[in-house]
Coordinates of N, CA and C in Angstrom, one line a residue:
X128 N 9.8 -46.8 148.4 CA 10.8 -46.2 149.0 C 10.8 -45.0 148.3
X129 N 11.4 -43.8 148.2 CA 11.1 -42.6 147.1 C 12.3 -43.1 146.0
X130 N 11.8 -42.2 145.1 CA 12.6 -42.1 143.7 C 13.7 -41.1 144.0
X131 N 14.8 -41.5 143.9 CA 15.6 -40.6 144.2 C 16.5 -40.5 143.0
X132 N 16.3 -40.6 142.0 CA 16.4 -40.1 140.5 C 16.8 -38.9 140.5
X133 N 15.8 -38.0 141.0 CA 15.5 -36.2 140.8 C 16.5 -35.5 141.5
X134 N 16.9 -36.0 142.5 CA 17.2 -35.7 143.2 C 19.4 -35.9 144.0
X135 N 19.9 -36.3 142.6 CA 21.4 -36.7 142.7 C 22.0 -36.0 141.4
X136 N 23.5 -35.6 141.6 CA 24.1 -35.3 141.0 C 23.9 -34.0 139.8
X137 N 24.6 -33.6 138.8 CA 24.1 -32.5 137.9 C 23.0 -32.9 137.2
X138 N 22.1 -31.7 137.2 CA 20.6 -31.9 136.6 C 20.8 -31.5 135.2
X139 N 19.7 -32.5 134.0 CA 19.9 -32.0 132.8 C 19.2 -30.7 132.7
X140 N 19.3 -30.1 131.3 CA 18.4 -28.9 130.9 C 17.5 -28.5 131.0
X141 N 16.7 -30.2 130.6 CA 15.0 -30.4 130.9 C 14.6 -30.4 132.2
X142 N 14.8 -29.8 133.1 CA 14.7 -30.3 134.1 C 14.8 -29.0 135.3
X143 N 14.4 -28.6 136.1 CA 14.1 -27.3 137.1 C 14.0 -28.1 138.6
X144 N 14.3 -27.0 139.7 CA 13.9 -27.3 140.6 C 12.8 -27.2 141.5
X145 N 11.6 -27.0 140.4 CA 10.3 -27.1 141.1 C 9.7 -28.5 140.8
X146 N 10.2 -29.1 139.7 CA 9.6 -30.7 139.2 C 10.6 -31.3 140.5
X147 N 11.6 -30.9 141.3 CA 11.8 -32.0 142.0 C 11.0 -31.5 143.3
X148 N 11.1 -30.2 143.9 CA 10.0 -30.2 144.9 C 8.5 -30.2 144.5
X149 N 8.3 -30.3 143.6 CA 6.9 -31.3 143.3 C 6.6 -32.5 143.6
X150 N 7.9 -33.0 143.0 CA 8.0 -34.8 142.8 C 8.4 -35.1 144.5
X151 N 9.0 -34.1 145.3 CA 9.2 -34.6 147.1 C 7.7 -34.2 147.4
X152 N 7.2 -33.6 147.3 CA 6.0 -33.1 147.7 C 4.7 -34.7 147.5
X153 N 4.7 -34.7 146.5 CA 4.1 -36.0 145.9 C 4.3 -37.3 146.6
X154 N 6.0 -37.3 146.4 CA 6.6 -38.8 147.5 C 5.8 -38.8 149.0
X155 N 6.0 -37.6 149.8 CA 5.3 -37.3 150.6 C 3.8 -38.1 151.1
X156 N 3.0 -37.6 150.2 CA 1.7 -38.2 150.1 C 1.1 -39.3 149.5
X157 N 2.2 -39.8 149.2 CA 1.9 -41.1 148.4 C 2.4 -42.8 149.1
X158 N 1.1 -43.2 149.8 CA 1.2 -44.2 150.9 C 1.6 -45.4 150.4
X159 N 2.1 -45.8 149.5 CA 2.9 -46.5 148.6 C 4.5 -46.7 148.9
X160 N 4.9 -45.2 148.9 CA 6.4 -44.7 149.3 C 6.5 -44.2 150.8
X161 N 5.3 -43.7 151.3 CA 5.6 -43.7 152.5 C 4.4 -43.8 153.5
X162 N 4.3 -44.4 154.3 CA 3.2 -45.3 155.3 C 3.3 -44.7 156.7
X163 N 3.7 -43.3 157.1 CA 3.7 -42.4 157.8 C 2.7 -41.5 158.4
X164 N 2.7 -40.8 159.2 CA 1.7 -39.4 159.5 C 2.7 -38.3 159.8
X165 N 4.0 -39.3 159.8 CA 5.1 -38.0 160.4 C 6.1 -38.3 159.5
X166 N 6.9 -37.2 159.0 CA 7.8 -37.4 157.5 C 8.9 -36.7 158.4
X167 N 10.3 -37.3 158.4 CA 11.5 -36.5 158.8 C 12.6 -36.7 157.7
X168 N 12.8 -35.2 157.1 CA 13.6 -34.8 155.7 C 14.9 -34.2 155.8
X169 N 15.7 -34.6 155.5 CA 16.9 -34.0 156.0 C 17.5 -33.8 154.2
X170 N 18.0 -32.5 154.3 CA 18.4 -31.7 153.1 C 19.3 -31.0 152.7
X171 N 19.6 -29.8 152.1 CA 20.4 -28.3 152.4 C 19.7 -27.8 152.1
X172 N 20.2 -26.6 152.9 CA 19.6 -25.6 153.3 C 18.9 -24.6 152.2
X173 N 19.7 -24.7 151.2 CA 19.3 -24.0 150.1 C 18.0 -24.7 149.6
X174 N 18.2 -26.2 149.3 CA 16.5 -26.7 149.3 C 15.2 -26.4 150.1
X175 N 15.6 -26.2 151.3 CA 14.9 -25.7 152.0 C 14.1 -24.2 152.2
X176 N 15.0 -23.6 151.6 CA 14.5 -22.2 151.3 C 13.6 -22.3 149.9
X177 N 14.2 -23.1 149.2 CA 12.9 -23.2 148.1 C 11.9 -23.4 148.2
X178 N 11.5 -24.6 149.5 CA 10.7 -25.4 149.5 C 9.4 -24.2 150.3
X179 N 10.0 -23.4 151.2 CA 9.4 -22.2 152.1 C 9.0 -21.3 150.9
X180 N 9.5 -20.7 150.0 CA 9.1 -19.5 149.0 C 8.3 -20.2 148.1
X181 N 8.3 -21.5 148.1 CA 7.1 -21.8 146.9 C 6.1 -22.6 147.6
X182 N 6.1 -22.8 148.6 CA 5.1 -23.9 149.6 C 4.5 -22.9 151.0
X183 N 5.1 -22.1 151.4 CA 4.6 -20.9 152.4 C 3.5 -20.1 151.3
X184 N 2.0 -19.9 151.6 CA 1.3 -18.9 150.7 C 2.3 -17.7 150.7
X185 N 1.6 -17.1 149.5 CA 2.1 -15.9 149.0 C 2.1 -14.5 149.9
X186 N 1.0 -14.3 150.7 CA 1.1 -13.1 151.6 C 2.2 -13.2 152.3
X187 N 2.5 -14.4 152.9 CA 3.2 -14.9 153.6 C 4.7 -14.1 154.3
X188 N 4.6 -13.4 155.1 CA 5.9 -13.4 155.3 C 7.2 -13.9 156.6
X189 N 8.1 -14.5 156.2 CA 8.4 -15.0 156.8 C 10.1 -14.8 156.6
X190 N 11.1 -15.3 157.7 CA 12.5 -15.0 157.2 C 13.1 -15.8 156.3
X191 N 12.5 -17.2 156.6 CA 12.9 -18.4 155.8 C 12.6 -18.5 153.9
X192 N 11.5 -17.7 154.2 CA 11.6 -17.0 152.5 C 12.9 -16.6 152.0
X193 N 14.1 -15.8 152.6 CA 14.8 -14.9 152.4 C 16.5 -15.9 152.9
X194 N 16.3 -16.1 153.9 CA 17.3 -16.6 154.7 C 17.4 -18.1 154.4
X195 N 18.8 -18.7 154.9 CA 18.6 -20.1 154.5 C 18.8 -20.8 156.1
X196 N 18.4 -21.8 156.5 CA 18.6 -22.1 157.5 C 20.3 -22.7 157.7
X197 N 20.6 -22.7 159.4 CA 21.5 -22.5 159.6 C 22.4 -24.0 159.4
X198 N 23.7 -24.2 159.4 CA 24.1 -25.5 159.7 C 23.4 -26.5 160.3
X199 N 23.0 -27.5 160.4 CA 22.1 -28.2 161.7 C 20.6 -27.9 161.8
X200 N 20.6 -27.0 161.0 CA 18.8 -26.2 161.4 C 18.4 -27.1 161.5
X201 N 16.6 -26.9 162.5 CA 15.8 -28.0 162.6 C 14.9 -27.3 162.5
X202 N 13.4 -27.6 161.7 CA 12.2 -26.8 161.7 C 11.0 -27.7 161.7
X203 N 9.8 -27.2 162.0 CA 8.8 -28.8 161.9 C 7.7 -27.6 161.3
X204 N 7.3 -28.7 160.4 CA 5.8 -27.9 159.7 C 5.0 -28.8 159.6
X205 N 3.9 -28.2 159.0 CA 2.8 -29.0 158.8 C 2.4 -28.5 156.8
X206 N 2.9 -29.9 156.4 CA 2.9 -30.0 154.5 C 1.1 -30.4 154.6
X207 N 0.5 -29.6 153.4 CA -0.9 -29.6 153.2 C -0.7 -30.2 151.5
X208 N -1.6 -31.1 151.4 CA -2.2 -31.2 149.8 C -3.5 -31.5 149.7
X209 N -3.9 -30.2 148.7 CA -5.4 -30.2 148.4 C -5.3 -30.9 146.3
X210 N -6.8 -31.2 146.4 CA -6.6 -31.7 144.7 C -7.6 -30.5 144.2
X211 N -7.3 -30.1 142.8 CA -7.8 -28.9 142.2 C -8.4 -29.6 141.1
X212 N -9.4 -29.0 140.7 CA -10.0 -29.1 139.7 C -9.9 -27.9 138.6
X213 N -9.1 -27.8 137.6 CA -8.9 -26.8 136.8 C -9.6 -26.9 135.5
X214 N -10.3 -28.0 135.3 CA -11.2 -28.1 134.2 C -10.6 -28.5 133.2
X215 N -9.2 -28.7 133.1 CA -8.8 -29.9 132.5 C -8.6 -30.9 133.7
X216 N -8.9 -31.1 134.6 CA -8.6 -32.4 135.1 C -8.3 -32.0 136.7
X217 N -8.0 -33.1 137.5 CA -7.7 -32.6 138.9 C -6.1 -32.7 138.6
X218 N -5.0 -32.1 139.5 CA -4.3 -31.7 140.2 C -4.2 -31.6 141.4
X219 N -3.2 -31.9 141.6 CA -2.8 -32.0 143.2 C -1.6 -30.4 143.5
X220 N -2.0 -29.7 144.5 CA -1.2 -28.6 145.1 C -1.0 -29.2 146.4
X221 N -0.1 -28.2 147.0 CA 0.8 -28.3 148.3 C 1.0 -27.0 148.9
X222 N 0.8 -26.9 150.0 CA 1.1 -25.6 151.2 C 1.9 -26.0 152.2
X223 N 2.4 -25.2 152.9 CA 2.8 -25.3 154.2 C 2.0 -24.7 154.9
X224 N 1.4 -25.3 156.1 CA 0.8 -24.3 157.0 C 1.6 -22.9 157.8
X225 N 1.4 -22.0 157.3 CA 2.1 -20.4 158.0 C 2.2 -20.8 159.1
X226 N 1.3 -21.3 160.2 CA 0.8 -20.9 161.7 C 1.8 -22.3 162.0
X227 N 2.7 -23.6 161.1 CA 2.6 -24.9 161.9 C 4.4 -24.6 161.8
X228 N 4.8 -23.5 161.0 CA 6.3 -23.3 161.0 C 7.1 -22.9 162.4
X229 N 7.5 -24.1 163.3 CA 8.1 -23.8 164.3 C 9.6 -24.6 163.9
X230 N 10.8 -23.1 164.5 CA 11.9 -23.8 164.6 C 12.5 -24.4 165.8
X231 N 12.9 -25.3 165.4 CA 13.5 -26.6 166.6 C 14.7 -26.6 167.0
X232 N 15.6 -26.2 166.4 CA 17.1 -25.6 166.5 C 17.7 -24.9 165.5
X233 N 18.7 -24.0 166.0 CA 19.2 -22.9 164.9 C 18.6 -21.9 164.4
X234 N 18.1 -21.8 163.3 CA 17.1 -20.9 162.8 C 17.5 -20.6 161.2
X235 N 17.4 -19.0 161.1 CA 17.6 -18.9 160.0 C 18.7 -18.0 159.9
X236 N 19.4 -17.5 159.1 CA 20.2 -16.4 158.5 C 21.1 -16.1 159.7
X237 N 21.4 -17.2 160.4 CA 22.5 -16.7 162.0 C 24.0 -17.0 160.9
X238 N 24.2 -17.8 160.2 CA 25.8 -18.0 159.8 C 26.6 -17.3 159.9
X239 N 27.2 -18.0 160.7 CA 29.0 -17.7 161.0 C 30.2 -17.8 161.0
X240 N 31.5 -17.7 160.3 CA 32.6 -18.1 160.1 C 33.5 -18.6 161.2
X241 N 34.5 -19.4 161.1 CA 35.3 -19.2 161.8 C 34.9 -20.8 163.1

């Protein structure tokens, strides 16, 4: 099961969103937590905008980095994991394949009132 202690309620001052984003990605690739090739994740549009800002490559220009998903919006992506040897040991890094991002329903930034 997913460790949800990073995902609920008010956050402490020693935490930040990047810690929770990294934990989410680590959980996705941990076979002891999720034993599937396909993961369906639901969450707040602000969370997903942050995911796109952090995990789409820097040079990638996409509306998802600036605008939130509409309510009920759905996208499909391929999240990739890489092991990096940075001299002090191996660490995991994550990236969204920019060619995999497909809007299934709704889209970005089309919020309307009423």
